[in-house]
């Protein structure tokens, strides 16, 4: 058999093991009884070891080497080899002991981080964080794919990205974001959020969330939505994508926007071309591009006036008491508040980028500049003041808020890159489909989805993110589109 | 490491793969979107092949051989070796091609059987049935564990059972059952079933089913109930057992007794002693013993007067309109109707045994006496007339009703053995706990469960069924207990 074909099939099997592991995880979060954790943990560990041993096997190495020698490989074949190599390199360069040591420390660190956050006491988490940093530096040294250690870690989530590249982008937008936030913050007539904080029947919220994603063309024939503590999206095969949401009775946006956000991820996962199904390429091209999809649906579409022209009467009908006396414009303003706040996950789409820049700058110092962990809480607060003009009252609302550092570094920038990719792509969509927002007013979203399928979704991981954005929009990632989008949207909302 | 310890660990891993396969199946029946079948089928096939290759590996053979040589093995170790050998023998004696051929034919046969049943046209299913018979005979010849071919197949579900042993039991009870059915059937004042066939709110049925199994001490910390087309029980680890039920709006008993039946299976799976968790011994000792547990809870408990002394007022409260004017005695009679009927799965606990005897006699002729498939429909109807006095109007309600022959032979007797084991064990329980039925009147079921845990559940597969029944009751399986139970219960209900 042709080495290329063999490589595809070898990774088909590995992908199926990944999907099975994903089911073990999905079930644990959605259905599994509380007392069943121990058995499940053993099963997940077993699947991981089966996957790991297959990836690092001599067979993988040989198939990649043989496939590379072939002539006339298609673009997809070449992408497949590239991704197989990524997996193989990581599995062979990192000793198994280091993998287990990181897993063990992360798992312990997670427990201690929860305690530390609960008590707002950084000293509890400190020794684990120090160990994770040491291990992740060792990991980056061994992997050694980027020009610097932090770049190596960033590349895991944003293939092709480097520290310098992201730094340039973030440095360009930082002062602009600070200025916009200041400007919005100085307006006295701020949107009223009390409308969102009434008692909203959970059953009705759930039904509306299903109605919305149905309209957004979420495919219930190959997907489903459930409830879970943390909203997430997972694929259990190339034709089985599941999302979760959560419902807060006293806060309408939680379920609503979690659902739309995850639906955005899911539409991506549902849109890969069949040729790459059940392969390493059936995945988002980078975490940033993946976030661009969830955020485009959540913010660009789901928080637009046109979207609510269609949905607000339906919501008014579902919650007549709560929404009585509020116009669609009131509601639209209430879900588009910009306000400096301490917690990243609760931040609006404008201040969000500043939360990420703070973490990006700290991570660089942690990984490359020997920053002492002791200094982190103070530095965190200093940067909060510099970027958002507020100082967290305690570490719980400061340095201890995120779970990410219990396992590693380099993920945060993708969140913000998602916003930037979204703005640049959306701008391009509007160029060719200027009447798109009028679709939303009619509850019609398939033109947007078709564009995204055609230009983004179908390709999965075939292109790298920097190539994909250039292919779609004709230029490199440019944060100015996001700045422009923010100004055009929020200045009118704030009457500026 | 000690070979015995290694054997345990080797099979721990195999069990985990089985549990993972079980999750893939559970999810498919409970949650999976309709369009996701193809990906899931590949995953299940992959898990099967991983399990199969581990079981038939030289490692398994060597570990068994080495362990067998050890001195001072415990009873549990010996049982473990016995079960490991069962698995190993089957995996090594049956060629992989035959396994795949059976799987393929079964899968095709299943599709054609559905068509045949739909159209009530036996000729559609005939060629597949012929092929399955040929393959299963070849399978039995290769496996060759019993004194005869059919015994070899029976032993797969009822370890230690032979055709002669079952024949003697069935022949003993056949005329007695026929006599009882005739006698009950000749009574003119039959129970009124119309009370069960009203409109029963599905949500209330569901809630009551949960209330009941809570009272029966189903452990929701390590288990859950869901809805599915076919009620079933599955374990996804030794501490994760799930049951399903189904609800018919116009027929109360379906959900009610499916739930209690599956709960009986689940209580067994939940009761294995920790020492055998995640091993081959964490399974019912035979299909018959497993059925004895589900049927004891469903019929001996769930259809008893004492059970309804507690539950009927609660049901009356839930369905005041439907149950108005009916006494508990009316209701109790309505759920204990004995009546010759065509369909096995709808049969009552008395006629049920005759449905099984019919299949047992036919299977023997199919596997050992070269019965021509052409003759099956006619023979089926003849036996129906002989045993139950009725002739199916068509093959759909006759020979085509059961799915089992699409994949194999030998399963049916276990269903009936379940009733016999249940009666003999229950009689023993009442001897030491004569006041047990009074517990039910108070909604108290833990004394029964404790007895079963102590005497049946904890042992899993450590004992073989014939040894277990002797250990518990002091004698071999004796169908007279079941006959006596039936007479004592039904003659009064029918005013005889």
Short mmCIF file of C-alpha atoms in Angstrom, two decimals, chain A residues 12-14 16-17 19-20 23-24 26-27 30-40 42-44 46-47 50 54 220-224 226 236-237 239-242 274 278, chain B residues 12-14 16-17 19-20 23-24 26-27 30-40 42-44 46-47 50 54 220-224 226 236-237 239-242 274 278:
data_model
loop_
_atom_site.label_atom_id
_atom_site.label_comp_id
_atom_site.label_asym_id
_atom_site.label_seq_id
_atom_site.Cartn_x
_atom_site.Cartn_y
_atom_site.Cartn_z
CA UNK A 12 -7.89 7.42 11.21
CA UNK A 13 -7.51 4.88 13.99
CA UNK A 14 -5.79 7.39 16.25
CA UNK A 16 -11.19 7.31 16.52
CA UNK A 17 -9.41 6.76 19.82
CA UNK A 19 -13.15 10.64 19.65
CA UNK A 20 -13.76 7.82 22.10
CA UNK A 23 -17.04 10.70 24.61
CA UNK A 24 -15.62 9.59 27.97
CA UNK A 26 -18.43 14.48 27.46
CA UNK A 27 -20.33 11.83 29.36
CA UNK A 30 -23.01 15.75 31.10
CA UNK A 31 -24.35 12.45 32.44
CA UNK A 32 -22.02 10.48 34.64
CA UNK A 33 -23.18 9.88 38.20
CA UNK A 34 -21.03 11.62 40.81
CA UNK A 35 -19.80 8.42 42.41
CA UNK A 36 -18.41 6.98 39.19
CA UNK A 37 -15.35 9.19 38.85
CA UNK A 38 -12.71 6.62 39.73
CA UNK A 39 -13.66 4.09 37.07
CA UNK A 40 -13.89 6.79 34.43
CA UNK A 42 -8.92 4.80 34.69
CA UNK A 43 -10.69 4.57 31.34
CA UNK A 44 -9.50 8.00 30.24
CA UNK A 46 -6.10 3.96 29.34
CA UNK A 47 -7.32 5.70 26.17
CA UNK A 50 -3.29 3.85 23.75
CA UNK A 54 0.38 4.76 18.70
CA UNK A 220 -29.45 18.35 15.15
CA UNK A 221 -29.09 15.31 12.92
CA UNK A 222 -25.38 15.21 13.78
CA UNK A 223 -25.34 17.18 17.01
CA UNK A 224 -27.10 17.94 20.26
CA UNK A 226 -27.08 19.47 26.80
CA UNK A 236 -17.30 12.59 19.13
CA UNK A 237 -16.68 11.87 15.45
CA UNK A 239 -20.41 13.64 12.22
CA UNK A 240 -21.23 14.02 15.91
CA UNK A 241 -20.67 17.42 17.52
CA UNK A 242 -22.13 18.30 20.89
CA UNK A 274 -15.79 15.09 3.90
CA UNK A 278 -11.81 11.39 10.80
CA UNK B 12 -8.48 -5.13 34.32
CA UNK B 13 -7.38 -3.42 31.14
CA UNK B 14 -9.57 -5.65 28.98
CA UNK B 16 -11.95 -1.20 30.91
CA UNK B 17 -12.05 -1.58 27.15
CA UNK B 19 -16.74 -0.72 29.67
CA UNK B 20 -15.70 1.87 27.12
CA UNK B 23 -20.47 3.51 26.86
CA UNK B 24 -20.31 3.74 23.07
CA UNK B 26 -25.26 3.22 25.75
CA UNK B 27 -24.70 6.63 24.22
CA UNK B 30 -29.74 7.06 24.65
CA UNK B 31 -28.18 10.23 23.25
CA UNK B 32 -26.47 9.91 19.92
CA UNK B 33 -27.94 11.97 17.07
CA UNK B 34 -29.46 9.86 14.31
CA UNK B 35 -26.99 10.98 11.67
CA UNK B 36 -23.93 9.93 13.64
CA UNK B 37 -24.25 6.17 13.21
CA UNK B 38 -21.39 5.65 10.79
CA UNK B 39 -18.69 7.20 12.93
CA UNK B 40 -19.90 5.34 16.00
CA UNK B 42 -16.26 2.46 13.32
CA UNK B 43 -15.47 3.25 16.95
CA UNK B 44 -17.28 0.18 18.24
CA UNK B 46 -12.20 -0.55 16.74
CA UNK B 47 -12.85 -1.25 20.43
CA UNK B 50 -8.63 -4.03 20.54
CA UNK B 54 -5.78 -8.63 23.74
CA UNK B 220 -28.22 7.17 42.00
CA UNK B 221 -24.72 8.02 43.13
CA UNK B 222 -23.37 5.30 40.85
CA UNK B 223 -26.25 4.92 38.42
CA UNK B 224 -28.92 6.68 36.40
CA UNK B 226 -32.77 7.34 30.94
CA UNK B 236 -19.91 1.43 32.24
CA UNK B 237 -17.58 0.49 35.09
CA UNK B 239 -19.32 1.79 39.86
CA UNK B 240 -21.47 3.09 37.01
CA UNK B 241 -24.62 1.15 36.12
CA UNK B 242 -27.31 2.63 33.91
CA UNK B 274 -15.20 -4.67 45.69
CA UNK B 278 -13.23 -4.23 37.14
#
